[in-house]
Amino acid sequence: MSSDHKLLAEANHTRRLHVGDEVYLRGLIEISNFCSCNCLYCGLRRENQNIHRYRMTPHEILEAALPALELGYGTIVLQAGEDPGLSPQTIAGVITDLKNLGLAVTLSLGEWNRPVYRLWKQAGVDRYLMRHETADAKLYARLKPGKNLYDRLKSLNILRELDYQIGAGFMIGVPGNSDPSHEADLALLADLQPDMAGVGPFIPNPDTPLGNYKAPSMERSLSVLARVRLVIPDAHLPATTALETLYPQGRRQGLEAGANVIMPNLTPLRYRQEYRLYPGKGARGQGAENHQSILGLLKELRRPVGKGPGHSVLWNKKIRQTKKAAE
Ligand code: SAH
Ligand code: SF4
Protein backbone atom coordinates (compact mmCIF):
# COMPACT_ATOMS: atom_id res chain seq x y z
CA MET A 1 0.00 0.00 0.00
CA SER A 2 1.42 3.46 -0.91
CA SER A 3 1.84 5.97 1.88
CA ASP A 4 -1.05 8.01 0.46
CA HIS A 5 -3.34 4.99 0.46
CA LYS A 6 -2.30 4.20 4.03
CA LEU A 7 -3.11 7.74 5.09
CA LEU A 8 -6.59 7.66 3.50
CA ALA A 9 -7.32 4.25 5.03
CA GLU A 10 -6.19 5.47 8.44
CA ALA A 11 -8.44 8.54 8.17
CA ASN A 12 -11.36 6.33 7.15
CA HIS A 13 -10.72 4.07 10.13
CA THR A 14 -10.43 7.02 12.53
CA ARG A 15 -13.66 8.47 11.15
CA ARG A 16 -15.44 5.17 11.83
CA LEU A 17 -14.09 4.90 15.38
CA HIS A 18 -14.87 8.48 16.36
CA VAL A 19 -18.02 9.55 14.50
CA GLY A 20 -19.37 6.25 13.18
CA ASP A 21 -20.59 5.27 9.73
CA GLU A 22 -23.51 7.70 9.55
CA VAL A 23 -23.37 10.44 6.94
CA TYR A 24 -25.26 13.58 7.90
CA LEU A 25 -27.09 15.52 5.22
CA ARG A 26 -27.30 19.29 5.69
CA GLY A 27 -29.55 21.25 3.35
CA LEU A 28 -27.70 24.32 2.07
CA ILE A 29 -29.61 27.52 1.24
CA GLU A 30 -27.59 30.37 -0.23
CA ILE A 31 -29.70 33.27 0.95
CA SER A 32 -27.81 36.24 -0.53
CA ASN A 33 -24.91 36.81 -2.89
CA PHE A 34 -24.34 40.43 -1.94
CA CYS A 35 -20.95 40.85 -0.31
CA SER A 36 -19.16 43.87 1.11
CA CYS A 37 -15.83 42.00 1.05
CA ASN A 38 -13.45 41.73 -1.83
CA CYS A 39 -11.74 38.37 -1.23
CA LEU A 40 -9.31 37.75 -4.06
CA TYR A 41 -10.46 34.17 -4.66
CA CYS A 42 -14.25 34.49 -4.55
CA GLY A 43 -16.80 35.24 -7.25
CA LEU A 44 -19.09 37.03 -4.79
CA ARG A 45 -16.43 39.70 -4.16
CA ARG A 46 -17.96 43.16 -4.33
CA GLU A 47 -16.02 44.20 -7.43
CA ASN A 48 -17.33 41.33 -9.54
CA GLN A 49 -19.86 42.83 -11.96
CA ASN A 50 -20.52 39.51 -13.73
CA ILE A 51 -23.16 38.12 -11.39
CA HIS A 52 -26.68 39.34 -10.70
CA ARG A 53 -27.08 40.04 -7.03
CA TYR A 54 -30.06 38.63 -5.09
CA ARG A 55 -31.27 38.43 -1.53
CA MET A 56 -33.95 35.86 -0.63
CA THR A 57 -37.01 36.89 1.39
CA PRO A 58 -37.84 35.02 4.62
CA HIS A 59 -40.79 33.43 2.80
CA GLU A 60 -38.52 32.18 0.00
CA ILE A 61 -36.04 30.79 2.53
CA LEU A 62 -38.72 28.85 4.41
CA GLU A 63 -40.15 27.52 1.18
CA ALA A 64 -36.69 26.36 0.10
CA ALA A 65 -36.23 24.64 3.48
CA LEU A 66 -39.43 22.56 3.33
CA PRO A 67 -37.99 19.73 1.18
CA ALA A 68 -35.47 19.12 3.98
CA LEU A 69 -38.32 17.72 6.08
CA GLU A 70 -39.37 15.25 3.38
CA LEU A 71 -35.83 14.27 2.49
CA GLY A 72 -34.81 13.69 6.10
CA TYR A 73 -32.15 16.42 6.37
CA GLY A 74 -31.83 17.30 10.05
CA THR A 75 -30.08 20.63 9.48
CA ILE A 76 -30.44 23.72 7.33
CA VAL A 77 -27.31 25.75 6.60
CA LEU A 78 -27.98 29.38 5.71
CA GLN A 79 -25.02 30.80 3.80
CA ALA A 80 -24.39 34.20 2.22
CA GLY A 81 -21.83 36.82 1.33
CA GLU A 82 -21.05 39.27 4.10
CA ASP A 83 -24.20 41.23 3.34
CA PRO A 84 -24.99 44.34 5.42
CA GLY A 85 -28.41 44.33 3.75
CA LEU A 86 -29.37 41.21 5.72
CA SER A 87 -31.28 42.37 8.77
CA PRO A 88 -30.18 40.53 11.94
CA GLN A 89 -33.80 40.66 13.19
CA THR A 90 -35.08 39.11 9.98
CA ILE A 91 -32.49 36.33 10.21
CA ALA A 92 -33.49 35.76 13.85
CA GLY A 93 -37.11 35.31 12.71
CA VAL A 94 -36.07 32.78 10.05
CA ILE A 95 -33.99 30.84 12.62
CA THR A 96 -36.97 30.59 14.97
CA ASP A 97 -39.27 29.46 12.15
CA LEU A 98 -36.81 26.76 11.05
CA LYS A 99 -36.34 25.57 14.62
CA ASN A 100 -40.12 25.36 15.02
CA LEU A 101 -40.14 23.00 12.04
CA GLY A 102 -37.80 20.72 14.01
CA LEU A 103 -34.67 21.54 12.01
CA ALA A 104 -31.24 22.35 13.41
CA VAL A 105 -29.76 25.56 12.01
CA THR A 106 -26.21 26.41 10.98
CA LEU A 107 -25.26 29.91 9.87
CA SER A 108 -22.42 30.82 7.52
CA LEU A 109 -22.90 34.54 7.06
CA GLY A 110 -19.38 35.89 7.65
CA GLU A 111 -18.29 38.21 10.45
CA TRP A 112 -20.85 40.16 12.50
CA ASN A 113 -20.49 41.11 16.16
CA ARG A 114 -21.25 39.80 19.63
CA PRO A 115 -24.73 41.40 20.02
CA VAL A 116 -25.81 39.97 16.66
CA TYR A 117 -24.37 36.51 17.42
CA ARG A 118 -26.21 36.68 20.77
CA LEU A 119 -29.50 37.67 19.12
CA TRP A 120 -29.23 34.69 16.76
CA LYS A 121 -28.35 32.35 19.60
CA GLN A 122 -31.41 33.54 21.51
CA ALA A 123 -33.45 32.81 18.37
CA GLY A 124 -32.27 29.19 18.63
CA VAL A 125 -29.39 28.79 16.18
CA ASP A 126 -27.15 25.76 16.75
CA ARG A 127 -23.92 26.28 14.82
CA TYR A 128 -21.78 28.79 12.95
CA LEU A 129 -19.43 27.97 10.13
CA MET A 130 -16.63 30.47 9.58
CA ARG A 131 -13.58 29.04 7.88
CA HIS A 132 -10.29 30.57 8.96
CA GLU A 133 -9.29 30.25 5.24
CA THR A 134 -5.54 30.25 5.96
CA ALA A 135 -3.57 30.21 9.20
CA ASP A 136 -0.93 32.51 7.66
CA ALA A 137 -1.94 35.96 8.95
CA LYS A 138 0.00 37.84 6.24
CA LEU A 139 -1.52 35.79 3.45
CA TYR A 140 -4.96 36.16 5.04
CA ALA A 141 -4.64 39.95 4.94
CA ARG A 142 -3.62 39.81 1.26
CA LEU A 143 -6.43 37.45 0.28
CA LYS A 144 -9.09 39.34 2.22
CA PRO A 145 -8.32 43.06 1.82
CA GLY A 146 -9.34 45.07 4.89
CA LYS A 147 -9.77 41.95 7.05
CA ASN A 148 -7.45 40.17 9.46
CA LEU A 149 -7.08 36.68 10.84
CA TYR A 150 -7.13 37.89 14.43
CA ASP A 151 -10.69 39.25 14.07
CA ARG A 152 -11.83 36.04 12.40
CA LEU A 153 -10.47 33.92 15.25
CA LYS A 154 -11.93 36.34 17.77
CA SER A 155 -15.35 35.85 16.20
CA LEU A 156 -14.95 32.08 16.46
CA ASN A 157 -14.06 32.51 20.15
CA ILE A 158 -17.09 34.67 20.82
CA LEU A 159 -19.32 32.15 19.08
CA ARG A 160 -17.95 29.39 21.24
CA GLU A 161 -18.45 31.49 24.39
CA LEU A 162 -22.07 31.96 23.32
CA ASP A 163 -22.48 28.19 23.14
CA TYR A 164 -22.52 27.76 19.40
CA GLN A 165 -21.02 24.67 17.81
CA ILE A 166 -18.30 26.19 15.67
CA GLY A 167 -16.80 25.37 12.32
CA ALA A 168 -13.44 26.52 11.00
CA GLY A 169 -11.55 25.33 7.91
CA PHE A 170 -9.44 26.37 4.97
CA MET A 171 -8.91 26.22 1.23
CA ILE A 172 -6.43 23.58 0.09
CA GLY A 173 -3.86 25.02 -2.31
CA VAL A 174 -4.94 28.64 -2.06
CA PRO A 175 -2.46 30.80 -4.06
CA GLY A 176 0.30 32.18 -1.85
CA ASN A 177 0.31 29.17 0.44
CA SER A 178 3.75 27.66 0.04
CA ASP A 179 3.22 24.54 2.16
CA PRO A 180 1.54 21.71 0.21
CA SER A 181 0.70 19.83 3.40
CA HIS A 182 -0.86 22.82 5.22
CA GLU A 183 0.92 22.15 8.53
CA ALA A 184 -0.03 25.55 9.99
CA ASP A 185 -3.70 25.05 9.12
CA LEU A 186 -3.68 21.59 10.67
CA ALA A 187 -2.01 22.94 13.81
CA LEU A 188 -4.61 25.69 14.09
CA LEU A 189 -7.43 23.15 13.76
CA ALA A 190 -5.77 20.89 16.34
CA ASP A 191 -5.60 23.87 18.66
CA LEU A 192 -9.17 25.06 18.05
CA GLN A 193 -10.78 21.57 18.10
CA PRO A 194 -13.86 22.88 16.28
CA ASP A 195 -17.10 20.92 16.13
CA MET A 196 -16.82 20.87 12.33
CA ALA A 197 -14.41 21.93 9.61
CA GLY A 198 -14.97 22.89 5.99
CA VAL A 199 -11.82 21.97 4.10
CA GLY A 200 -11.93 21.91 0.32
CA PRO A 201 -9.74 22.69 -2.69
CA PHE A 202 -9.28 26.22 -4.02
CA ILE A 203 -10.93 26.51 -7.46
CA PRO A 204 -9.78 29.37 -9.72
CA ASN A 205 -12.58 31.71 -10.71
CA PRO A 206 -11.93 33.72 -13.91
CA ASP A 207 -14.04 36.58 -12.50
CA THR A 208 -11.45 37.15 -9.77
CA PRO A 209 -7.81 38.31 -9.56
CA LEU A 210 -6.74 34.69 -8.82
CA GLY A 211 -8.41 33.27 -11.93
CA ASN A 212 -5.13 32.20 -13.54
CA TYR A 213 -3.87 30.05 -10.67
CA LYS A 214 -4.28 26.28 -10.55
CA ALA A 215 -6.48 24.11 -8.37
CA PRO A 216 -4.67 21.50 -6.27
CA SER A 217 -4.67 17.88 -7.47
CA MET A 218 -7.23 15.36 -6.26
CA GLU A 219 -4.48 13.40 -4.47
CA ARG A 220 -3.29 16.43 -2.57
CA SER A 221 -6.84 17.49 -1.70
CA LEU A 222 -7.68 14.04 -0.35
CA SER A 223 -4.50 13.63 1.65
CA VAL A 224 -4.98 17.03 3.33
CA LEU A 225 -8.61 16.13 4.09
CA ALA A 226 -7.45 12.82 5.57
CA ARG A 227 -4.96 14.60 7.80
CA VAL A 228 -7.69 16.94 8.98
CA ARG A 229 -9.66 13.90 10.15
CA LEU A 230 -6.62 12.70 12.07
CA VAL A 231 -6.05 16.00 13.91
CA ILE A 232 -9.72 16.61 14.73
CA PRO A 233 -11.06 13.06 14.92
CA ASP A 234 -14.36 13.95 16.59
CA ALA A 235 -15.37 16.72 14.20
CA HIS A 236 -17.96 16.72 11.44
CA LEU A 237 -16.19 16.96 8.09
CA PRO A 238 -18.08 17.50 4.85
CA ALA A 239 -17.09 16.08 1.50
CA THR A 240 -17.18 19.66 0.22
CA THR A 241 -19.00 20.99 -2.82
CA ALA A 242 -15.62 22.22 -4.11
CA LEU A 243 -14.24 18.67 -4.01
CA GLU A 244 -17.20 17.26 -5.94
CA THR A 245 -17.18 20.18 -8.38
CA LEU A 246 -13.53 19.71 -9.23
CA TYR A 247 -13.36 15.92 -9.43
CA PRO A 248 -16.05 13.54 -10.77
CA GLN A 249 -15.57 11.08 -7.88
CA GLY A 250 -14.88 13.82 -5.33
CA ARG A 251 -17.88 13.16 -3.11
CA ARG A 252 -17.25 9.43 -2.90
CA GLN A 253 -13.52 9.80 -2.35
CA GLY A 254 -14.04 12.48 0.28
CA LEU A 255 -16.37 10.14 2.19
CA GLU A 256 -13.68 7.47 2.05
CA ALA A 257 -10.95 9.84 3.24
CA GLY A 258 -12.48 10.95 6.52
CA ALA A 259 -15.61 12.94 5.59
CA ASN A 260 -18.99 12.22 7.22
CA VAL A 261 -21.22 15.05 5.97
CA ILE A 262 -22.77 16.04 2.63
CA MET A 263 -24.41 19.40 2.06
CA PRO A 264 -27.01 19.03 -0.72
CA ASN A 265 -27.98 22.35 -2.22
CA LEU A 266 -31.59 23.48 -1.65
CA THR A 267 -31.17 26.99 -3.07
CA PRO A 268 -33.80 27.72 -5.76
CA LEU A 269 -32.21 27.20 -9.18
CA ARG A 270 -32.72 30.80 -10.33
CA TYR A 271 -30.55 31.99 -7.44
CA ARG A 272 -28.14 29.08 -7.32
CA GLN A 273 -26.61 29.94 -10.66
CA GLU A 274 -25.78 33.42 -9.37
CA TYR A 275 -24.12 32.12 -6.19
CA ARG A 276 -20.92 31.56 -8.09
CA LEU A 277 -18.09 31.37 -5.58
CA TYR A 278 -16.23 29.46 -8.31
CA PRO A 279 -17.16 28.04 -11.73
CA GLY A 280 -19.23 24.87 -11.93
CA LYS A 281 -20.47 25.20 -8.37
CA GLY A 282 -23.67 23.28 -7.75
CA ALA A 283 -23.89 22.37 -11.44
CA ARG A 284 -23.96 18.66 -10.76
CA GLY A 285 -27.21 17.04 -9.62
CA GLN A 286 -30.26 19.01 -8.56
CA GLY A 287 -33.07 18.43 -6.05
CA ALA A 288 -34.67 14.99 -5.96
CA GLU A 289 -32.28 13.60 -8.57
CA ASN A 290 -29.31 14.68 -6.50
CA HIS A 291 -30.95 13.14 -3.43
CA GLN A 292 -31.35 9.79 -5.19
CA SER A 293 -27.73 9.82 -6.30
CA ILE A 294 -26.62 10.56 -2.72
CA LEU A 295 -28.74 7.68 -1.38
CA GLY A 296 -27.33 5.38 -4.08
CA LEU A 297 -23.77 6.31 -3.20
CA LEU A 298 -24.33 5.85 0.55
CA LYS A 299 -25.85 2.44 -0.09
CA GLU A 300 -22.83 1.39 -2.13
CA LEU A 301 -20.52 2.61 0.61
CA ARG A 302 -22.69 0.93 3.28
CA ARG A 303 -23.00 4.19 5.12
CA PRO A 304 -26.42 4.96 6.67
CA VAL A 305 -27.96 8.44 6.55
CA GLY A 306 -27.50 10.11 9.95
CA LYS A 307 -30.80 10.68 11.77
CA GLY A 308 -31.75 13.73 13.83
CA PRO A 309 -29.87 17.02 14.09
CA GLY A 310 -26.40 15.48 13.92
CA HIS A 311 -24.79 17.56 16.65
CA SER A 312 -21.07 17.06 17.03
CA VAL A 313 -19.52 14.43 19.29
CA LEU A 314 -17.85 17.22 21.26
CA TRP A 315 -21.19 18.96 21.70
CA ASN A 316 -22.98 15.82 22.84
CA LYS A 317 -20.20 15.20 25.40
CA LYS A 318 -20.57 18.75 26.68
CA ILE A 319 -24.35 18.36 27.05
CA ARG A 320 -23.89 15.09 28.96
CA GLN A 321 -21.37 16.73 31.30
CA THR A 322 -23.67 19.71 31.93
CA LYS A 323 -26.56 17.34 32.73
CA LYS A 324 -24.38 15.30 35.07
CA ALA A 325 -23.23 18.44 36.89
CA ALA A 326 -26.86 19.48 37.36
CA GLU A 327 -27.86 16.11 38.88
N1 SAH B 1 -19.17 34.94 3.17
C1 SAH B 1 -19.01 33.87 4.08
C2 SAH B 1 -19.62 32.57 3.60
C3 SAH B 1 -19.69 32.34 2.11
S1 SAH B 1 -18.19 31.94 1.33
C4 SAH B 1 -17.54 33.66 4.40
O1 SAH B 1 -16.71 34.10 3.65
O2 SAH B 1 -17.28 33.06 5.45
C5 SAH B 1 -17.99 30.25 1.82
C6 SAH B 1 -16.62 29.67 1.57
O3 SAH B 1 -16.41 29.52 0.18
C7 SAH B 1 -15.45 30.51 2.03
O4 SAH B 1 -15.20 30.29 3.39
C8 SAH B 1 -14.32 30.04 1.12
O5 SAH B 1 -13.44 29.15 1.80
C9 SAH B 1 -15.04 29.29 0.00
N2 SAH B 1 -14.64 29.80 -1.34
C10 SAH B 1 -14.83 31.02 -1.84
N3 SAH B 1 -14.24 31.12 -3.06
C11 SAH B 1 -13.68 29.92 -3.33
C12 SAH B 1 -12.93 29.40 -4.42
N4 SAH B 1 -12.61 30.14 -5.47
N5 SAH B 1 -12.51 28.10 -4.34
C13 SAH B 1 -12.84 27.33 -3.27
N6 SAH B 1 -13.52 27.78 -2.22
C14 SAH B 1 -13.95 29.06 -2.23
FE1 SF4 C 1 -17.66 37.49 0.47
FE2 SF4 C 1 -17.29 35.14 1.71
FE3 SF4 C 1 -16.76 35.45 -0.91
FE4 SF4 C 1 -15.20 36.66 0.85
S1 SF4 C 1 -15.47 34.42 0.62
S2 SF4 C 1 -16.05 37.60 -1.03
S3 SF4 C 1 -16.65 37.18 2.46
S4 SF4 C 1 -18.72 35.56 0.07
Coordinates of C-alpha atoms and ligand atoms in Angstrom, one line a residue:
M1 CA 0.0 0.0 0.0
S2 CA 1.4 3.5 -0.9
S3 CA 1.8 6.0 1.9
D4 CA -1.1 8.0 0.5
H5 CA -3.3 5.0 0.5
K6 CA -2.3 4.2 4.0
L7 CA -3.1 7.7 5.1
L8 CA -6.6 7.7 3.5
A9 CA -7.3 4.2 5.0
E10 CA -6.2 5.5 8.4
A11 CA -8.4 8.5 8.2
N12 CA -11.4 6.3 7.2
H13 CA -10.7 4.1 10.1
T14 CA -10.4 7.0 12.5
R15 CA -13.7 8.5 11.2
R16 CA -15.4 5.2 11.8
L17 CA -14.1 4.9 15.4
H18 CA -14.9 8.5 16.4
V19 CA -18.0 9.6 14.5
G20 CA -19.4 6.2 13.2
D21 CA -20.6 5.3 9.7
E22 CA -23.5 7.7 9.5
V23 CA -23.4 10.4 6.9
Y24 CA -25.3 13.6 7.9
L25 CA -27.1 15.5 5.2
R26 CA -27.3 19.3 5.7
G27 CA -29.6 21.3 3.3
L28 CA -27.7 24.3 2.1
I29 CA -29.6 27.5 1.2
E30 CA -27.6 30.4 -0.2
I31 CA -29.7 33.3 1.0
S32 CA -27.8 36.2 -0.5
N33 CA -24.9 36.8 -2.9
F34 CA -24.3 40.4 -1.9
C35 CA -21.0 40.9 -0.3
S36 CA -19.2 43.9 1.1
C37 CA -15.8 42.0 1.1
N38 CA -13.4 41.7 -1.8
C39 CA -11.7 38.4 -1.2
L40 CA -9.3 37.7 -4.1
Y41 CA -10.5 34.2 -4.7
C42 CA -14.2 34.5 -4.5
G43 CA -16.8 35.2 -7.2
L44 CA -19.1 37.0 -4.8
R45 CA -16.4 39.7 -4.2
R46 CA -18.0 43.2 -4.3
E47 CA -16.0 44.2 -7.4
N48 CA -17.3 41.3 -9.5
Q49 CA -19.9 42.8 -12.0
N50 CA -20.5 39.5 -13.7
I51 CA -23.2 38.1 -11.4
H52 CA -26.7 39.3 -10.7
R53 CA -27.1 40.0 -7.0
Y54 CA -30.1 38.6 -5.1
R55 CA -31.3 38.4 -1.5
M56 CA -34.0 35.9 -0.6
T57 CA -37.0 36.9 1.4
P58 CA -37.8 35.0 4.6
H59 CA -40.8 33.4 2.8
E60 CA -38.5 32.2 0.0
I61 CA -36.0 30.8 2.5
L62 CA -38.7 28.9 4.4
E63 CA -40.2 27.5 1.2
A64 CA -36.7 26.4 0.1
A65 CA -36.2 24.6 3.5
L66 CA -39.4 22.6 3.3
P67 CA -38.0 19.7 1.2
A68 CA -35.5 19.1 4.0
L69 CA -38.3 17.7 6.1
E70 CA -39.4 15.3 3.4
L71 CA -35.8 14.3 2.5
G72 CA -34.8 13.7 6.1
Y73 CA -32.2 16.4 6.4
G74 CA -31.8 17.3 10.1
T75 CA -30.1 20.6 9.5
I76 CA -30.4 23.7 7.3
V77 CA -27.3 25.7 6.6
L78 CA -28.0 29.4 5.7
Q79 CA -25.0 30.8 3.8
A80 CA -24.4 34.2 2.2
G81 CA -21.8 36.8 1.3
E82 CA -21.0 39.3 4.1
D83 CA -24.2 41.2 3.3
P84 CA -25.0 44.3 5.4
G85 CA -28.4 44.3 3.7
L86 CA -29.4 41.2 5.7
S87 CA -31.3 42.4 8.8
P88 CA -30.2 40.5 11.9
Q89 CA -33.8 40.7 13.2
T90 CA -35.1 39.1 10.0
I91 CA -32.5 36.3 10.2
A92 CA -33.5 35.8 13.8
G93 CA -37.1 35.3 12.7
V94 CA -36.1 32.8 10.1
I95 CA -34.0 30.8 12.6
T96 CA -37.0 30.6 15.0
D97 CA -39.3 29.5 12.1
L98 CA -36.8 26.8 11.1
K99 CA -36.3 25.6 14.6
N100 CA -40.1 25.4 15.0
L101 CA -40.1 23.0 12.0
G102 CA -37.8 20.7 14.0
L103 CA -34.7 21.5 12.0
A104 CA -31.2 22.3 13.4
V105 CA -29.8 25.6 12.0
T106 CA -26.2 26.4 11.0
L107 CA -25.3 29.9 9.9
S108 CA -22.4 30.8 7.5
L109 CA -22.9 34.5 7.1
G110 CA -19.4 35.9 7.6
E111 CA -18.3 38.2 10.5
W112 CA -20.9 40.2 12.5
N113 CA -20.5 41.1 16.2
R114 CA -21.3 39.8 19.6
P115 CA -24.7 41.4 20.0
V116 CA -25.8 40.0 16.7
Y117 CA -24.4 36.5 17.4
R118 CA -26.2 36.7 20.8
L119 CA -29.5 37.7 19.1
W120 CA -29.2 34.7 16.8
K121 CA -28.4 32.3 19.6
Q122 CA -31.4 33.5 21.5
A123 CA -33.5 32.8 18.4
G124 CA -32.3 29.2 18.6
V125 CA -29.4 28.8 16.2
D126 CA -27.2 25.8 16.8
R127 CA -23.9 26.3 14.8
Y128 CA -21.8 28.8 12.9
L129 CA -19.4 28.0 10.1
M130 CA -16.6 30.5 9.6
R131 CA -13.6 29.0 7.9
H132 CA -10.3 30.6 9.0
E133 CA -9.3 30.3 5.2
T134 CA -5.5 30.3 6.0
A135 CA -3.6 30.2 9.2
D136 CA -0.9 32.5 7.7
A137 CA -1.9 36.0 8.9
K138 CA 0.0 37.8 6.2
L139 CA -1.5 35.8 3.5
Y140 CA -5.0 36.2 5.0
A141 CA -4.6 40.0 4.9
R142 CA -3.6 39.8 1.3
L143 CA -6.4 37.5 0.3
K144 CA -9.1 39.3 2.2
P145 CA -8.3 43.1 1.8
G146 CA -9.3 45.1 4.9
K147 CA -9.8 42.0 7.1
N148 CA -7.5 40.2 9.5
L149 CA -7.1 36.7 10.8
Y150 CA -7.1 37.9 14.4
D151 CA -10.7 39.3 14.1
R152 CA -11.8 36.0 12.4
L153 CA -10.5 33.9 15.2
K154 CA -11.9 36.3 17.8
S155 CA -15.4 35.8 16.2
L156 CA -14.9 32.1 16.5
N157 CA -14.1 32.5 20.1
I158 CA -17.1 34.7 20.8
L159 CA -19.3 32.2 19.1
R160 CA -18.0 29.4 21.2
E161 CA -18.5 31.5 24.4
L162 CA -22.1 32.0 23.3
D163 CA -22.5 28.2 23.1
Y164 CA -22.5 27.8 19.4
Q165 CA -21.0 24.7 17.8
I166 CA -18.3 26.2 15.7
G167 CA -16.8 25.4 12.3
A168 CA -13.4 26.5 11.0
G169 CA -11.6 25.3 7.9
F170 CA -9.4 26.4 5.0
M171 CA -8.9 26.2 1.2
I172 CA -6.4 23.6 0.1
G173 CA -3.9 25.0 -2.3
V174 CA -4.9 28.6 -2.1
P175 CA -2.5 30.8 -4.1
G176 CA 0.3 32.2 -1.9
N177 CA 0.3 29.2 0.4
S178 CA 3.7 27.7 0.0
D179 CA 3.2 24.5 2.2
P180 CA 1.5 21.7 0.2
S181 CA 0.7 19.8 3.4
H182 CA -0.9 22.8 5.2
E183 CA 0.9 22.1 8.5
A184 CA 0.0 25.6 10.0
D185 CA -3.7 25.1 9.1
L186 CA -3.7 21.6 10.7
A187 CA -2.0 22.9 13.8
L188 CA -4.6 25.7 14.1
L189 CA -7.4 23.2 13.8
A190 CA -5.8 20.9 16.3
D191 CA -5.6 23.9 18.7
L192 CA -9.2 25.1 18.0
Q193 CA -10.8 21.6 18.1
P194 CA -13.9 22.9 16.3
D195 CA -17.1 20.9 16.1
M196 CA -16.8 20.9 12.3
A197 CA -14.4 21.9 9.6
G198 CA -15.0 22.9 6.0
V199 CA -11.8 22.0 4.1
G200 CA -11.9 21.9 0.3
P201 CA -9.7 22.7 -2.7
F202 CA -9.3 26.2 -4.0
I203 CA -10.9 26.5 -7.5
P204 CA -9.8 29.4 -9.7
N205 CA -12.6 31.7 -10.7
P206 CA -11.9 33.7 -13.9
D207 CA -14.0 36.6 -12.5
T208 CA -11.4 37.1 -9.8
P209 CA -7.8 38.3 -9.6
L210 CA -6.7 34.7 -8.8
G211 CA -8.4 33.3 -11.9
N212 CA -5.1 32.2 -13.5
Y213 CA -3.9 30.1 -10.7
K214 CA -4.3 26.3 -10.6
A215 CA -6.5 24.1 -8.4
P216 CA -4.7 21.5 -6.3
S217 CA -4.7 17.9 -7.5
M218 CA -7.2 15.4 -6.3
E219 CA -4.5 13.4 -4.5
R220 CA -3.3 16.4 -2.6
S221 CA -6.8 17.5 -1.7
L222 CA -7.7 14.0 -0.3
S223 CA -4.5 13.6 1.6
V224 CA -5.0 17.0 3.3
L225 CA -8.6 16.1 4.1
A226 CA -7.5 12.8 5.6
R227 CA -5.0 14.6 7.8
V228 CA -7.7 16.9 9.0
R229 CA -9.7 13.9 10.2
L230 CA -6.6 12.7 12.1
V231 CA -6.0 16.0 13.9
I232 CA -9.7 16.6 14.7
P233 CA -11.1 13.1 14.9
D234 CA -14.4 14.0 16.6
A235 CA -15.4 16.7 14.2
H236 CA -18.0 16.7 11.4
L237 CA -16.2 17.0 8.1
P238 CA -18.1 17.5 4.9
A239 CA -17.1 16.1 1.5
T240 CA -17.2 19.7 0.2
T241 CA -19.0 21.0 -2.8
A242 CA -15.6 22.2 -4.1
L243 CA -14.2 18.7 -4.0
E244 CA -17.2 17.3 -5.9
T245 CA -17.2 20.2 -8.4
L246 CA -13.5 19.7 -9.2
Y247 CA -13.4 15.9 -9.4
P248 CA -16.0 13.5 -10.8
Q249 CA -15.6 11.1 -7.9
G250 CA -14.9 13.8 -5.3
R251 CA -17.9 13.2 -3.1
R252 CA -17.3 9.4 -2.9
Q253 CA -13.5 9.8 -2.4
G254 CA -14.0 12.5 0.3
L255 CA -16.4 10.1 2.2
E256 CA -13.7 7.5 2.1
A257 CA -10.9 9.8 3.2
G258 CA -12.5 11.0 6.5
A259 CA -15.6 12.9 5.6
N260 CA -19.0 12.2 7.2
V261 CA -21.2 15.1 6.0
I262 CA -22.8 16.0 2.6
M263 CA -24.4 19.4 2.1
P264 CA -27.0 19.0 -0.7
N265 CA -28.0 22.4 -2.2
L266 CA -31.6 23.5 -1.6
T267 CA -31.2 27.0 -3.1
P268 CA -33.8 27.7 -5.8
L269 CA -32.2 27.2 -9.2
R270 CA -32.7 30.8 -10.3
Y271 CA -30.5 32.0 -7.4
R272 CA -28.1 29.1 -7.3
Q273 CA -26.6 29.9 -10.7
E274 CA -25.8 33.4 -9.4
Y275 CA -24.1 32.1 -6.2
R276 CA -20.9 31.6 -8.1
L277 CA -18.1 31.4 -5.6
Y278 CA -16.2 29.5 -8.3
P279 CA -17.2 28.0 -11.7
G280 CA -19.2 24.9 -11.9
K281 CA -20.5 25.2 -8.4
G282 CA -23.7 23.3 -7.7
A283 CA -23.9 22.4 -11.4
R284 CA -24.0 18.7 -10.8
G285 CA -27.2 17.0 -9.6
Q286 CA -30.3 19.0 -8.6
G287 CA -33.1 18.4 -6.1
A288 CA -34.7 15.0 -6.0
E289 CA -32.3 13.6 -8.6
N290 CA -29.3 14.7 -6.5
H291 CA -30.9 13.1 -3.4
Q292 CA -31.4 9.8 -5.2
S293 CA -27.7 9.8 -6.3
I294 CA -26.6 10.6 -2.7
L295 CA -28.7 7.7 -1.4
G296 CA -27.3 5.4 -4.1
L297 CA -23.8 6.3 -3.2
L298 CA -24.3 5.9 0.5
K299 CA -25.9 2.4 -0.1
E300 CA -22.8 1.4 -2.1
L301 CA -20.5 2.6 0.6
R302 CA -22.7 0.9 3.3
R303 CA -23.0 4.2 5.1
P304 CA -26.4 5.0 6.7
V305 CA -28.0 8.4 6.5
G306 CA -27.5 10.1 9.9
K307 CA -30.8 10.7 11.8
G308 CA -31.7 13.7 13.8
P309 CA -29.9 17.0 14.1
G310 CA -26.4 15.5 13.9
H311 CA -24.8 17.6 16.7
S312 CA -21.1 17.1 17.0
V313 CA -19.5 14.4 19.3
L314 CA -17.9 17.2 21.3
W315 CA -21.2 19.0 21.7
N316 CA -23.0 15.8 22.8
K317 CA -20.2 15.2 25.4
K318 CA -20.6 18.7 26.7
I319 CA -24.4 18.4 27.1
R320 CA -23.9 15.1 29.0
Q321 CA -21.4 16.7 31.3
T322 CA -23.7 19.7 31.9
K323 CA -26.6 17.3 32.7
K324 CA -24.4 15.3 35.1
A325 CA -23.2 18.4 36.9
A326 CA -26.9 19.5 37.4
E327 CA -27.9 16.1 38.9
Ligands
SAH1 N1 -19.2 34.9 3.2 C1 -19.0 33.9 4.1 C2 -19.6 32.6 3.6 C3 -19.7 32.3 2.1 S1 -18.2 31.9 1.3 C4 -17.5 33.7 4.4 O1 -16.7 34.1 3.6 O2 -17.3 33.1 5.5 C5 -18.0 30.3 1.8 C6 -16.6 29.7 1.6 O3 -16.4 29.5 0.2 C7 -15.5 30.5 2.0 O4 -15.2 30.3 3.4 C8 -14.3 30.0 1.1 O5 -13.4 29.1 1.8 C9 -15.0 29.3 0.0 N2 -14.6 29.8 -1.3 C10 -14.8 31.0 -1.8 N3 -14.2 31.1 -3.1 C11 -13.7 29.9 -3.3 C12 -12.9 29.4 -4.4 N4 -12.6 30.1 -5.5 N5 -12.5 28.1 -4.3 C13 -12.8 27.3 -3.3 N6 -13.5 27.8 -2.2 C14 -13.9 29.1 -2.2
SF4_2 FE1 -17.7 37.5 0.5 FE2 -17.3 35.1 1.7 FE3 -16.8 35.5 -0.9 FE4 -15.2 36.7 0.8 S1 -15.5 34.4 0.6 S2 -16.0 37.6 -1.0 S3 -16.7 37.2 2.5 S4 -18.7 35.6 0.1

